[in-house]
CSV table of C-alpha atoms and ligand atoms in Angstrom, one decimal:
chain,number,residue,atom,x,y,z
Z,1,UNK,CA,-15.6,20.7,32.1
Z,2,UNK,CA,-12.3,21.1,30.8
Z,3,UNK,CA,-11.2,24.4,28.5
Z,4,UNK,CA,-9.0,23.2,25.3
Z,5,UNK,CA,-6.6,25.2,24.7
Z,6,UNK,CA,-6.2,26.9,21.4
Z,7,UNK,CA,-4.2,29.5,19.4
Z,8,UNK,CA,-5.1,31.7,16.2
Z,9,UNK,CA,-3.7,30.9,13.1
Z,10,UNK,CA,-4.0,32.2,9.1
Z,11,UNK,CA,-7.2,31.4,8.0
Z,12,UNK,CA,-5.8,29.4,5.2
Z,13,UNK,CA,-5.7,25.9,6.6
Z,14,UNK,CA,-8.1,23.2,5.2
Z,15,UNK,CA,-9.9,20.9,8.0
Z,16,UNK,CA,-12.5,20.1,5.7
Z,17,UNK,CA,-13.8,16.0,6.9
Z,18,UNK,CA,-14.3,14.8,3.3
Z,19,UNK,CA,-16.1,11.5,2.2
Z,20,UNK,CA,-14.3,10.2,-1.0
Z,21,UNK,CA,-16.0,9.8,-4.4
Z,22,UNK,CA,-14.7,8.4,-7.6
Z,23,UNK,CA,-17.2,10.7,-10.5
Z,24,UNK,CA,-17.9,8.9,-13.5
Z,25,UNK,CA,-18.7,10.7,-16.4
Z,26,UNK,CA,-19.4,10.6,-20.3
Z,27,UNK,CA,-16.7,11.5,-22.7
Z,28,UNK,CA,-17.4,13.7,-26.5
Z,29,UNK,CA,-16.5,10.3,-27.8
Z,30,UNK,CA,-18.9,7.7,-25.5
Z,31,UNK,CA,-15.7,6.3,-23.8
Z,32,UNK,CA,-15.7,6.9,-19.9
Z,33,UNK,CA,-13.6,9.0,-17.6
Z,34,UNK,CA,-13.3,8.6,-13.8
Z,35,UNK,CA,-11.7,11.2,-11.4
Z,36,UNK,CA,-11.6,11.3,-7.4
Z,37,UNK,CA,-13.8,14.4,-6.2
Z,38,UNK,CA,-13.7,14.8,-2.5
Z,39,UNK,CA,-15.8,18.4,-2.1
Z,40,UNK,CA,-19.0,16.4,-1.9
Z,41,UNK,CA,-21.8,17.2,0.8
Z,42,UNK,CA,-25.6,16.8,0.5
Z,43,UNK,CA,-28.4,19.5,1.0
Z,44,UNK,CA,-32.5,19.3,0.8
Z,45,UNK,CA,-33.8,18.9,-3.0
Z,46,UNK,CA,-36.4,20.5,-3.5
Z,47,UNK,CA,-39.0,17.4,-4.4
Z,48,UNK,CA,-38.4,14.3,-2.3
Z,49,UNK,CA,-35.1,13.1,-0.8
Z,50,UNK,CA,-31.8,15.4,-1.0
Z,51,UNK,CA,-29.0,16.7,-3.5
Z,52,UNK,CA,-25.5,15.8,-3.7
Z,53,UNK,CA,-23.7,18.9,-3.6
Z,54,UNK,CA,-20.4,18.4,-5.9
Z,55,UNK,CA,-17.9,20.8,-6.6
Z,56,UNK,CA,-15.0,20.9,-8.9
Z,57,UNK,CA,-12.3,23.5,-10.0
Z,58,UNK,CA,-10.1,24.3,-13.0
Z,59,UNK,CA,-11.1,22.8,-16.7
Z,60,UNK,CA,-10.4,19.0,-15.6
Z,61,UNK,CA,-11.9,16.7,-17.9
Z,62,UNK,CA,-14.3,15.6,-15.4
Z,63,UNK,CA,-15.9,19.4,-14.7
Z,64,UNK,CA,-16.5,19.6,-18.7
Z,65,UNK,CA,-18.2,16.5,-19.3
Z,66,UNK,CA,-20.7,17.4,-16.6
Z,67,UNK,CA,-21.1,20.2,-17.7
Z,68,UNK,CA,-21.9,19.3,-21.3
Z,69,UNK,CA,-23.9,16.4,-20.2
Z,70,UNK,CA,-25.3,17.6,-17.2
Z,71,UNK,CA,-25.2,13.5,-15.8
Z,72,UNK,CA,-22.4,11.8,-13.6
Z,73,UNK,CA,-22.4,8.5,-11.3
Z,74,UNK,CA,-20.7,9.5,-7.7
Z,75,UNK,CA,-19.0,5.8,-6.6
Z,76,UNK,CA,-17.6,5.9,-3.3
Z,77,UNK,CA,-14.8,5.2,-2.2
Z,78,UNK,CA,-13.9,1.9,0.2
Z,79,UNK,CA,-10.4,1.5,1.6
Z,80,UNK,CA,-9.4,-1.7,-0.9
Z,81,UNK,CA,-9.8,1.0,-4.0
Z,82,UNK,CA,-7.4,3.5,-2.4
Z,83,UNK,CA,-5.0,2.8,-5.6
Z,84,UNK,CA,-7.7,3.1,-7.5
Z,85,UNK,CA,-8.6,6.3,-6.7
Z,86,UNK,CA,-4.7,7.3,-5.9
Z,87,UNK,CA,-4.5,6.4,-9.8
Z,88,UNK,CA,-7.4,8.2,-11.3
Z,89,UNK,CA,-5.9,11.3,-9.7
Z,90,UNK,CA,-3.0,11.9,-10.8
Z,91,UNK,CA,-3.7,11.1,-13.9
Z,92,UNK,CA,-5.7,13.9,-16.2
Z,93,UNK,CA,-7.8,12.5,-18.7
Z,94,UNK,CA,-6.2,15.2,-21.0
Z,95,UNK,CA,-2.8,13.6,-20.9
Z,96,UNK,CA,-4.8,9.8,-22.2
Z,97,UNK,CA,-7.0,7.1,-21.2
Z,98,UNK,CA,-6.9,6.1,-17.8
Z,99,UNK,CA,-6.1,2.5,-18.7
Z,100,UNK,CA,-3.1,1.7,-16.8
Z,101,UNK,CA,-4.4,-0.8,-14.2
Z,102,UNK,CA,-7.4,-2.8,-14.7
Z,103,UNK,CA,-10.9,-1.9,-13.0
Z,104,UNK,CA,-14.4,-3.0,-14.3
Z,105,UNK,CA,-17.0,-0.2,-16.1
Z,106,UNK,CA,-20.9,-1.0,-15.7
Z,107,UNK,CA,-23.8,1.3,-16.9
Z,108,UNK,CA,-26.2,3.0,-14.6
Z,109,UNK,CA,-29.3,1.4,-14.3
Z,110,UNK,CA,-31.3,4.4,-14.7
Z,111,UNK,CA,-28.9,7.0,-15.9
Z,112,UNK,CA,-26.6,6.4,-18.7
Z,113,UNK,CA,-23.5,6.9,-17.0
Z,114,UNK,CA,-20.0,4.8,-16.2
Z,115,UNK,CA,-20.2,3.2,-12.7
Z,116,UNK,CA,-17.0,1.2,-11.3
Z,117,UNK,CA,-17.8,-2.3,-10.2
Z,118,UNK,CA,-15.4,-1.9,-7.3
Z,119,UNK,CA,-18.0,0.6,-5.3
Z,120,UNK,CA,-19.9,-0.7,-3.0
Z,121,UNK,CA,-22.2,3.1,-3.0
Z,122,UNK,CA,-23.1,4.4,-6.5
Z,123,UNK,CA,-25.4,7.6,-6.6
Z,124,UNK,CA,-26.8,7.9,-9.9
Z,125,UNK,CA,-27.2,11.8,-10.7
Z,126,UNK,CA,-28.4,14.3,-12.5
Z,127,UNK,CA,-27.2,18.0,-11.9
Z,128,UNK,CA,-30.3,20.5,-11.9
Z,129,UNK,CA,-28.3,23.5,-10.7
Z,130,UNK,CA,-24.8,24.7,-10.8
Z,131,UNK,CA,-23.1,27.8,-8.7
Z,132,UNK,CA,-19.6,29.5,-9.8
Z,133,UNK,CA,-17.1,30.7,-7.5
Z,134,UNK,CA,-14.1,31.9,-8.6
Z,135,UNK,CA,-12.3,28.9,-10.8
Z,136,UNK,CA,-15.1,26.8,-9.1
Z,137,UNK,CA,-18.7,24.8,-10.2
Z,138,UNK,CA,-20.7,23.4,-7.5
Z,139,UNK,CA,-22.9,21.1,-8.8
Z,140,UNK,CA,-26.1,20.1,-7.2
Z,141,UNK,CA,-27.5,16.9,-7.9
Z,142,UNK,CA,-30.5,14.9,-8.0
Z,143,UNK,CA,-30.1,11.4,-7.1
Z,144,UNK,CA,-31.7,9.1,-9.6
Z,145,UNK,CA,-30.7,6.0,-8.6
Z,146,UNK,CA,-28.4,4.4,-5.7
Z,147,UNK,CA,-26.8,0.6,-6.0
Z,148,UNK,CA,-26.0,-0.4,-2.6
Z,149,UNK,CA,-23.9,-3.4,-1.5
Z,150,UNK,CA,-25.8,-6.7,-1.6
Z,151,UNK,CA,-25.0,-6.9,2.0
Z,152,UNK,CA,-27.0,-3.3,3.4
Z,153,UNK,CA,-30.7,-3.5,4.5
Z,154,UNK,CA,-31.2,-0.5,5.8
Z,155,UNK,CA,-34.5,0.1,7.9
Z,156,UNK,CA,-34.6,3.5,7.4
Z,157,UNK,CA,-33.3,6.2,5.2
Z,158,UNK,CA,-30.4,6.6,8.4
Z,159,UNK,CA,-29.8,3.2,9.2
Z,160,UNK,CA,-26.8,2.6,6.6
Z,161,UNK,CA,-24.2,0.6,8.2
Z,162,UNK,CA,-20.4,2.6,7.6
Z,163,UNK,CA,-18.4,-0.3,8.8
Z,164,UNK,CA,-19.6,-2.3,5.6
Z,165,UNK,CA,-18.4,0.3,3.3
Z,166,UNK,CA,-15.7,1.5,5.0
Z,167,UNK,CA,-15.1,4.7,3.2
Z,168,UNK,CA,-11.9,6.7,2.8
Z,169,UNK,CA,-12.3,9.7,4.2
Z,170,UNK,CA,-9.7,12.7,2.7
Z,171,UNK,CA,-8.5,16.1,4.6
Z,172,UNK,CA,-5.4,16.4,2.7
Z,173,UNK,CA,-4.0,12.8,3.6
Z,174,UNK,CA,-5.8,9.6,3.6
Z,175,UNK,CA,-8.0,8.4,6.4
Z,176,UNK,CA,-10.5,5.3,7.4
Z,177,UNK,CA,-13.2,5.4,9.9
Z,178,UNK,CA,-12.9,4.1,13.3
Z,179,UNK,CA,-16.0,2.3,15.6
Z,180,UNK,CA,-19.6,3.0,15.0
Z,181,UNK,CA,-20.2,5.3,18.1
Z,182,UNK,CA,-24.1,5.2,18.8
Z,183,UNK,CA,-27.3,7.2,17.1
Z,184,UNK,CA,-28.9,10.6,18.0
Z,185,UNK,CA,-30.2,10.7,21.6
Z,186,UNK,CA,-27.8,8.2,22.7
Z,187,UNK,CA,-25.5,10.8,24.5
Z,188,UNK,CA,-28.1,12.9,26.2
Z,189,UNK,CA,-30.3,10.4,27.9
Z,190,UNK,CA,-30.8,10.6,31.8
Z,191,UNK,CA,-28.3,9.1,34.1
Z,192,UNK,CA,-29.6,6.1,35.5
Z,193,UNK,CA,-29.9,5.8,38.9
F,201,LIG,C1,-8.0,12.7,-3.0
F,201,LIG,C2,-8.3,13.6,-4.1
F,201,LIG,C3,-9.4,14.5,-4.0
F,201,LIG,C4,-9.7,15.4,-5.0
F,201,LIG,N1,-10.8,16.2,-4.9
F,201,LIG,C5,-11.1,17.1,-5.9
F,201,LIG,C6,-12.3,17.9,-5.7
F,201,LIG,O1,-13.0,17.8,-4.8
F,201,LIG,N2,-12.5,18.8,-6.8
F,201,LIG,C7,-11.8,18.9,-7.9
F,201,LIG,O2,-12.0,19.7,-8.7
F,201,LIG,N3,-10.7,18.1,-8.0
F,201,LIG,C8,-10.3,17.2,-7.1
F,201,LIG,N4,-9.2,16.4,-7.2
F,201,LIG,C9,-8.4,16.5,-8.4
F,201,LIG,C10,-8.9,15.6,-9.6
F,201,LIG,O3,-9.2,14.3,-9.2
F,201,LIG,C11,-7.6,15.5,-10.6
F,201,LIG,O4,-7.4,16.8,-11.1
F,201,LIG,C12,-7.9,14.5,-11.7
F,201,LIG,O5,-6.7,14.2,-12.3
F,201,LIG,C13,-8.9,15.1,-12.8
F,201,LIG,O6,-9.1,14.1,-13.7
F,201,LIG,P1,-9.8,14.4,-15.1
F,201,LIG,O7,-8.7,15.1,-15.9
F,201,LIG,O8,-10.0,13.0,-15.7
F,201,LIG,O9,-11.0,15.1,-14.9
F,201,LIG,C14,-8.9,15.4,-6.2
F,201,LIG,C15,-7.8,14.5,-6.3
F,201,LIG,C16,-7.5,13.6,-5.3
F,201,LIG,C17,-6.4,12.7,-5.5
């Protein structure tokens, strides 16, 4: 076995893998407002299934209406809505609408939030617990709902095929996914003879 060679360096550097969501929320005035949020992971809930672990910083737009609503839609992200998301942001919803290019607005079907037509993965949430650090909230989320892509039948709850959705994964620059690799066990089972 080989030994990579490494050096030491600030601990400052982000290497975070991050899947990419689009978060659709509910404005004061019933209008929607969309904004990328990449610091999403997933933890145990604490009845069935798991929470989706989303956290956001400063006084954006986004943070407040989840805060004062305490709902959001998480619609991932698929390589064809990169200027989608590129769009949403750099724009802040504070500066005006977000109604320079054209993208299509549904409803949840459970929770009554703004979902984007373009997702192929919408998680329908509601937050039951938020955490502050520093200038941060991390929310944690019960999923409601999910819309899947007509096109995904998974067998089990693991069995969701990436290649379909071919998310955008973010760690400072823009990345896609590569080949599906195998599943757990696949690596460590004996050599045949
Ligand atoms: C790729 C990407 C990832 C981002 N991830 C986060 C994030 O995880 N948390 C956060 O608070 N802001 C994040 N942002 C910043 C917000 O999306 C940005 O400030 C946006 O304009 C806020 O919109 P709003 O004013 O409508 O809320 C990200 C932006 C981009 C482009």
């Amino acid at each position: 076995m080989q030994k990579h060679k490494r050096k030491s360096v600030d601990p400052i550097y982000s290497m975070c893998v991050q899947p990419s969501f689009i978060i659709g929320t509910n404005n004061e005035d019933g209008t929607h407002n969309f904004a990328p949020i990449t610091w999403v992971s997933a933890t145990q809930g604490e009845d069935d299934g798991y929470y989706l672990v989303i956290s956001m910083f400063g006084t954006k737009r986004t943070k407040l209406n989840v805060i004062r609503t305490g709902v959001l839609s998480a619609n991932l992200v698929s390589r064809d809505m990169l200027p989608l998301m590129d769009y949403f942001g750099s724009k802040h919803a504070k500066d005006g609408k977000k109604n320079d290019i054209p993208y299509g607005v549904s409803r949840g079907e459970v929770i009554d939030v703004p979902t984007l037509d373009e997702s192929r993965w919408v998680y329908e949430c509601k937050v039951v617990r938020s955490v502050e650090t520093g200038d941060s909230t991390t929310f944690f989320c019960r999923i409601c709902n999910i819309q899947i892509d007509e096109r995904l039948s998974p067998k089990d709850i693991f069995d969701v095929d990436l290649t379909v959705l071919d998310p955008v994964i973010y760690s400072g620059k823009y990345h896609s996914i590569g080949k599906m690799l195998g599943e757990i066990g696949d690596f460590c089972k004996p050599g045949l003879e």
